């Protein structure tokens, strides 16, 4: 190592950053070169004197720290307020969505009850599919298999007839299940808009209950009790 | 907050006193906001100084206070009594170009390595080494010649 190389490496030496080989070469040169040894020693003295001088200067950071703490408190409050505002928006959106879904369910239930009353109770003339083959084709056209249609039949009921009807502007598959005492209407639709399912409502003498599973919606209309309508709907959901 | 005095000490040598207070406040606030970015095992003190310099440069400030060039030849034998004079040492520091003053403060006073200073100031380590060498040479020159320029330093500080 010569004097120029030593001068370049001196900052690393003073910071203790030389690798072992460089340190050895550095020390070797200092042993043989008085000029470099004096220069390095002087720099060490200056560094130490500078450190002592600067560190002796009084520094009062209390006002800065106070200001920073005040800023942090204010910003923390703002963050809490922002989080609360976001939470409030989420809650409102959730509640709004539930209200909208409930409202949509009410409209569909009312339309289903009205359809059932006119077509089944009052027996307004409609073109019903009663033949098994016709029914099978009708079901297939709506993405429902005959086995599913039979599986969802309320206990003691059998599939009697079916047709396409419109509830609240949307096409539904209207299936009528019969037993000796009466009829139960089941309205099925694939990819229906979501509504608050699981509820039950009364319209005139009929009780309506709805369920949704995956993309399939089923609305049951029965002149039996609310509990029966709900039980029919739940059994359909379990069977789907 | 325990590093606030160190940050303030360096900041006050970079810029005016009131601007230094603002700079350190901004630095600590940014550090609080970005605390989650501090990885475990990182030198928090070096990280804070890096934020200080980033903030300083980010605010469009430049290290200034470059004094008039004073070509002096060091006379090492005369340094010993001078380094005991804190006023002359401090004044000699103030006459350094700001870039040199910054690296010398970080190295000699704050005890950072050249590698850490390179990270703090976002400059190559070779630049740190050359600035340190020049800073120490200039200090030697000023102290050995007994030349201090408090008026020039004060005037330069006002321009920051």
XYZ file of C-alpha atoms in Angstrom:
400
model
C 0.000 0.000 0.000
C 1.396 3.398 -0.933
C 0.559 6.839 0.483
C -2.122 7.630 -2.122
C -3.897 4.339 -1.567
C -3.763 4.893 2.183
C -5.232 8.375 1.819
C -8.153 6.960 -0.169
C -8.834 4.252 2.415
C -8.441 6.476 5.483
C -12.198 7.208 5.824
C -12.887 3.473 5.891
C -10.055 2.961 8.405
C -11.391 5.639 10.721
C -14.880 4.120 10.491
C -13.535 0.628 11.137
C -14.746 -0.617 7.761
C -11.524 -2.052 6.321
C -11.401 -5.789 5.759
C -8.683 -7.710 7.661
C -6.234 -7.737 4.722
C -6.639 -3.992 4.121
C -6.271 -3.310 7.852
C -3.012 -5.248 7.907
C -1.630 -3.397 4.863
C -2.832 -0.078 6.320
C -1.113 -0.694 9.678
C 2.050 -1.851 7.925
C 2.234 1.394 5.943
C 1.606 3.530 9.031
C 4.537 1.783 10.718
C 6.919 2.779 7.968
C 5.519 6.167 6.874
C 5.635 8.894 9.509
C 3.853 11.432 7.283
C 0.832 9.217 6.766
C 0.847 8.193 10.439
C 0.801 11.851 11.460
C -1.984 12.683 8.959
C -4.193 9.844 10.138
C -3.502 10.674 13.771
C -4.404 14.315 13.148
C -7.673 13.313 11.504
C -8.501 11.138 14.490
C -7.754 14.052 16.817
C -9.910 16.411 14.777
C -12.770 13.914 14.623
C -12.672 13.424 18.387
C -12.427 17.142 19.101
C -15.283 17.816 16.697
C -17.416 15.124 18.287
C -16.745 16.461 21.789
C -17.441 20.032 20.684
C -20.672 19.313 18.839
C -22.003 16.935 21.480
C -21.266 19.536 24.147
C -23.496 22.044 22.386
C -26.856 22.177 24.170
C -29.702 20.844 22.066
C -33.258 21.280 23.267
C -35.519 19.084 21.208
C -38.457 19.283 23.652
C -40.452 21.748 21.537
C -39.916 19.676 18.402
C -40.964 16.532 20.267
C -44.045 18.300 21.660
C -45.079 19.416 18.168
C -44.548 15.933 16.748
C -46.606 14.347 19.537
C -49.398 16.859 18.916
C -49.335 16.104 15.182
C -49.406 12.364 15.846
C -52.375 12.762 18.222
C -54.263 14.848 15.649
C -53.483 12.424 12.847
C -54.488 9.439 15.016
C -57.817 11.110 15.721
C -58.310 11.709 11.996
C -57.525 8.064 11.274
C -60.059 6.903 13.880
C -62.676 9.250 12.431
C -61.932 8.025 8.904
C -62.192 4.396 10.059
C -65.503 5.145 11.785
C -66.794 6.878 8.655
C -65.819 3.888 6.505
C -67.444 1.512 9.011
C -70.612 3.622 8.978
C -70.712 3.540 5.166
C -70.257 -0.249 5.189
C -73.031 -0.692 7.780
C -75.340 1.612 5.837
C -74.582 -0.224 2.595
C -75.258 -3.558 4.312
C -78.504 -2.371 5.854
C -79.535 -0.742 2.581
C -78.823 -3.959 0.730
C -80.868 -5.975 3.233
C -83.740 -3.514 2.920
C -83.556 -3.692 -0.872
C -83.448 -7.501 -0.838
C -86.376 -7.650 1.587
C -88.330 -5.252 -0.585
C -87.568 -7.299 -3.683
C -88.673 -10.485 -1.872
C -91.939 -8.850 -0.886
C -92.687 -7.944 -4.502
C -91.862 -11.444 -5.762
C -93.869 -13.084 -2.952
C -96.878 -10.905 -3.757
C -96.636 -11.704 -7.462
C -96.331 -15.435 -6.688
C -99.348 -15.348 -4.348
C -101.386 -13.464 -6.934
C -100.397 -15.927 -9.664
C -101.304 -18.887 -7.458
C -104.672 -17.376 -6.526
C -105.653 -16.678 -10.118
C -104.293 -19.794 -11.745
C -104.794 -22.431 -9.064
C -107.433 -21.214 -6.613
C -109.650 -19.324 -9.086
C -108.632 -21.680 -11.914
C -108.327 -19.020 -14.587
C -107.726 -20.847 -17.876
C -104.032 -21.403 -18.649
C -102.152 -23.785 -20.827
C -100.654 -26.255 -18.347
C -98.220 -29.045 -19.183
C -99.494 -32.186 -17.528
C -97.998 -34.874 -19.721
C -94.769 -36.257 -18.271
C -92.850 -35.807 -21.533
C -94.132 -32.257 -21.968
C -93.258 -31.493 -18.376
C -89.812 -32.965 -18.814
C -89.140 -30.754 -21.863
C -90.470 -27.721 -20.018
C -88.233 -28.418 -17.055
C -85.191 -28.988 -19.273
C -85.787 -25.692 -21.043
C -85.394 -23.993 -17.625
C -82.364 -26.015 -16.585
C -84.265 -28.206 -14.095
C -84.311 -32.001 -14.356
C -87.386 -34.112 -13.763
C -85.641 -35.858 -10.875
C -85.044 -32.513 -9.147
C -88.684 -31.571 -9.704
C -89.776 -34.816 -8.086
C -87.221 -34.579 -5.285
C -88.427 -31.167 -4.150
C -92.039 -32.290 -3.953
C -93.451 -31.576 -0.480
C -94.087 -34.732 1.517
C -97.295 -36.429 0.347
C -97.521 -34.283 -2.811
C -96.837 -35.211 -6.430
C -95.978 -33.072 -9.437
C -99.246 -32.438 -11.234
C -98.590 -29.734 -13.824
C -96.337 -26.920 -14.840
C -96.000 -23.854 -17.051
C -93.928 -20.748 -17.532
C -95.214 -17.616 -15.835
C -93.965 -14.077 -15.281
C -93.411 -12.759 -11.748
C -92.441 -9.116 -11.446
C -91.269 -9.093 -15.060
C -89.126 -12.225 -14.697
C -89.748 -15.657 -16.136
C -90.367 -18.401 -13.516
C -91.131 -22.088 -13.873
C -94.469 -22.574 -12.081
C -94.849 -26.153 -10.815
C -97.995 -27.319 -9.091
C -97.814 -30.135 -6.587
C -101.071 -31.798 -5.539
C -102.331 -34.097 -2.874
C -105.876 -35.185 -2.096
C -106.690 -32.002 -0.176
C -105.120 -29.234 -2.245
C -102.310 -27.729 -4.236
C -98.968 -26.155 -3.526
C -97.327 -23.896 -6.095
C -93.563 -23.854 -6.431
C -92.006 -21.137 -8.581
C -88.459 -21.900 -9.717
C -85.960 -19.691 -11.476
C -82.277 -19.979 -12.302
C -80.038 -16.909 -11.889
C -82.709 -14.834 -10.298
C -81.702 -11.534 -8.696
C -80.924 -11.972 -5.039
C -83.616 -11.289 -2.489
C -83.907 -11.842 1.239
C -84.775 -15.534 1.262
C -85.933 -17.597 4.198
C -88.830 -15.299 5.063
C -92.526 -15.986 4.934
C -95.424 -13.656 4.131
C -99.181 -13.873 3.958
C -101.221 -12.631 0.995
C -104.991 -13.114 1.220
C -105.509 -16.738 2.242
C -102.106 -17.843 0.939
C -98.755 -18.090 2.655
C -95.576 -17.566 0.698
C -92.035 -18.614 1.601
C -88.870 -18.333 -0.448
C -85.454 -19.937 -0.461
C -82.332 -19.498 -2.552
C -79.571 -21.998 -3.025
C -76.661 -21.418 -5.365
C -78.268 -19.894 -8.444
C -81.714 -21.386 -7.947
C -84.647 -19.584 -6.369
C -87.754 -21.365 -5.122
C -90.920 -19.595 -3.946
C -93.591 -21.744 -2.334
C -97.261 -20.690 -2.153
C -99.646 -22.701 -0.040
C -103.020 -22.188 1.584
C -101.738 -24.078 4.579
C -100.209 -22.356 7.620
C -97.178 -20.076 7.574
C -95.197 -22.799 9.284
C -96.150 -25.288 6.581
C -95.150 -22.891 3.811
C -91.833 -22.328 5.504
C -91.325 -26.063 6.034
C -92.038 -26.734 2.345
C -89.511 -24.079 1.346
C -86.846 -25.466 3.665
C -87.397 -29.021 2.472
C -86.930 -27.776 -1.110
C -83.674 -26.075 -0.121
C -82.473 -29.259 1.556
C -83.379 -31.315 -1.504
C -81.637 -28.992 -3.992
C -38.233 10.470 19.880
C -34.969 9.583 21.623
C -33.109 10.395 18.377
C -34.666 13.855 18.044
C -31.637 15.664 19.563
C -29.235 13.926 17.139
C -31.468 14.719 14.169
C -31.829 18.307 15.320
C -28.084 18.667 15.834
C -27.378 17.628 12.242
C -30.354 19.494 10.783
C -29.241 22.751 12.430
C -25.881 22.387 10.703
C -27.631 21.895 7.362
C -30.134 24.712 7.490
C -31.390 27.544 9.670
C -32.609 26.867 13.195
C -36.337 27.295 12.528
C -36.151 25.369 9.259
C -34.239 22.629 11.081
C -37.018 22.330 13.671
C -39.604 21.979 10.889
C -37.390 19.504 9.069
C -37.001 17.266 12.124
C -40.728 17.479 12.869
C -41.516 16.408 9.298
C -38.915 13.666 9.542
C -40.307 12.221 12.791
C -43.879 12.417 11.526
C -42.918 10.608 8.328
C -41.078 8.007 10.382
C -44.184 7.473 12.536
C -46.320 7.068 9.416
C -43.843 4.690 7.820
C -42.863 2.795 10.949
C -44.469 -0.396 9.597
C -41.952 -0.258 6.724
C -39.022 -0.501 9.122
C -37.820 -4.066 8.868
C -36.713 -5.951 11.954
C -32.936 -5.739 12.355
C -32.676 -2.467 10.439
C -30.592 0.303 12.001
C -33.442 2.560 13.121
C -31.130 5.515 13.696
C -29.693 5.322 10.159
C -33.247 4.907 8.861
C -34.299 8.111 10.645
C -31.344 10.035 9.227
C -32.153 8.736 5.772
C -35.697 10.083 6.172
C -34.214 13.378 7.379
C -32.084 13.755 4.248
C -34.838 12.513 1.920
C -37.202 15.035 3.464
C -34.622 17.759 3.194
C -33.974 17.092 -0.497
C -37.666 16.322 -1.125
C -38.632 19.759 0.083
C -36.575 21.169 -2.751
C -33.823 22.279 -0.475
C -30.226 21.984 -1.462
C -27.215 21.826 0.737
C -25.779 25.294 0.474
C -23.503 27.541 2.397
C -20.497 26.834 0.227
C -17.865 29.217 1.484
C -15.284 31.016 -0.573
C -12.430 28.766 -1.532
C -9.581 29.254 0.882
C -6.443 27.538 -0.392
C -4.487 26.693 2.697
C -1.623 24.386 3.408
C -2.003 22.325 6.549
C 0.586 22.818 9.219
C -0.125 19.849 11.382
C 2.130 20.828 14.200
C -0.068 23.839 14.972
C -3.346 21.908 15.201
C -3.047 20.502 18.705
C -3.769 23.718 20.622
C -6.493 24.741 18.178
C -8.654 21.633 18.520
C -9.182 22.568 22.150
C -10.921 25.720 20.998
C -14.515 24.635 20.460
C -15.535 27.937 18.881
C -12.814 27.707 16.250
C -13.630 24.047 15.602
C -17.284 24.823 15.188
C -16.474 27.780 12.945
C -14.112 25.662 10.860
C -16.935 23.152 10.408
C -19.265 25.914 9.261
C -16.835 27.000 6.557
C -16.932 23.571 4.915
C -19.050 23.065 1.812
C -22.363 21.721 3.087
C -21.972 18.315 1.414
C -18.660 17.812 3.189
C -20.031 19.139 6.452
C -22.931 16.685 6.289
C -20.748 13.606 5.793
C -18.261 14.750 8.440
C -21.049 15.277 10.981
C -22.534 11.891 10.228
C -19.141 10.176 10.452
C -17.273 12.002 13.219
C -20.163 13.119 15.431
C -22.951 10.639 14.829
C -20.590 7.697 14.351
C -22.032 6.305 11.135
C -19.861 4.190 8.838
C -19.184 5.252 5.245
C -21.539 2.545 4.084
C -24.337 3.800 6.339
C -23.742 7.395 5.231
C -24.007 6.297 1.588
C -27.415 4.815 2.421
C -28.514 7.834 4.434
C -27.579 10.355 1.757
C -28.360 8.104 -1.224
C -24.915 8.595 -2.742
C -22.173 6.115 -3.722
C -19.759 5.090 -0.974
C -16.863 6.403 -3.084
C -18.455 9.849 -2.974
C -18.777 9.573 0.816
C -15.094 8.659 1.114
C -13.889 11.474 -1.116
C -16.111 14.026 0.645
C -14.844 12.858 4.018
C -11.234 13.092 2.877
C -11.736 16.596 1.526
C -13.654 17.648 4.652
C -10.876 16.447 6.952
C -8.212 18.044 4.784
C -10.105 21.330 4.869
C -10.535 21.118 8.641
C -6.831 20.478 9.031
C -6.043 23.395 6.755
C -8.321 25.806 8.602
C -7.251 24.745 12.054
C -3.544 24.617 11.299
C -3.659 28.057 9.735
C -5.785 29.325 12.564
C -8.215 30.595 9.986
C -11.846 30.720 10.901
C -14.452 32.764 9.181
C -17.316 33.195 11.604
C -18.631 36.230 9.753
C -18.561 34.427 6.413
C -20.202 31.428 8.020
C -22.878 33.550 9.646
C -23.527 35.365 6.398
C -23.748 32.086 4.549
C -26.140 30.662 7.146
C -28.493 33.579 6.544
C -28.678 32.671 2.862
C -30.030 29.190 3.630
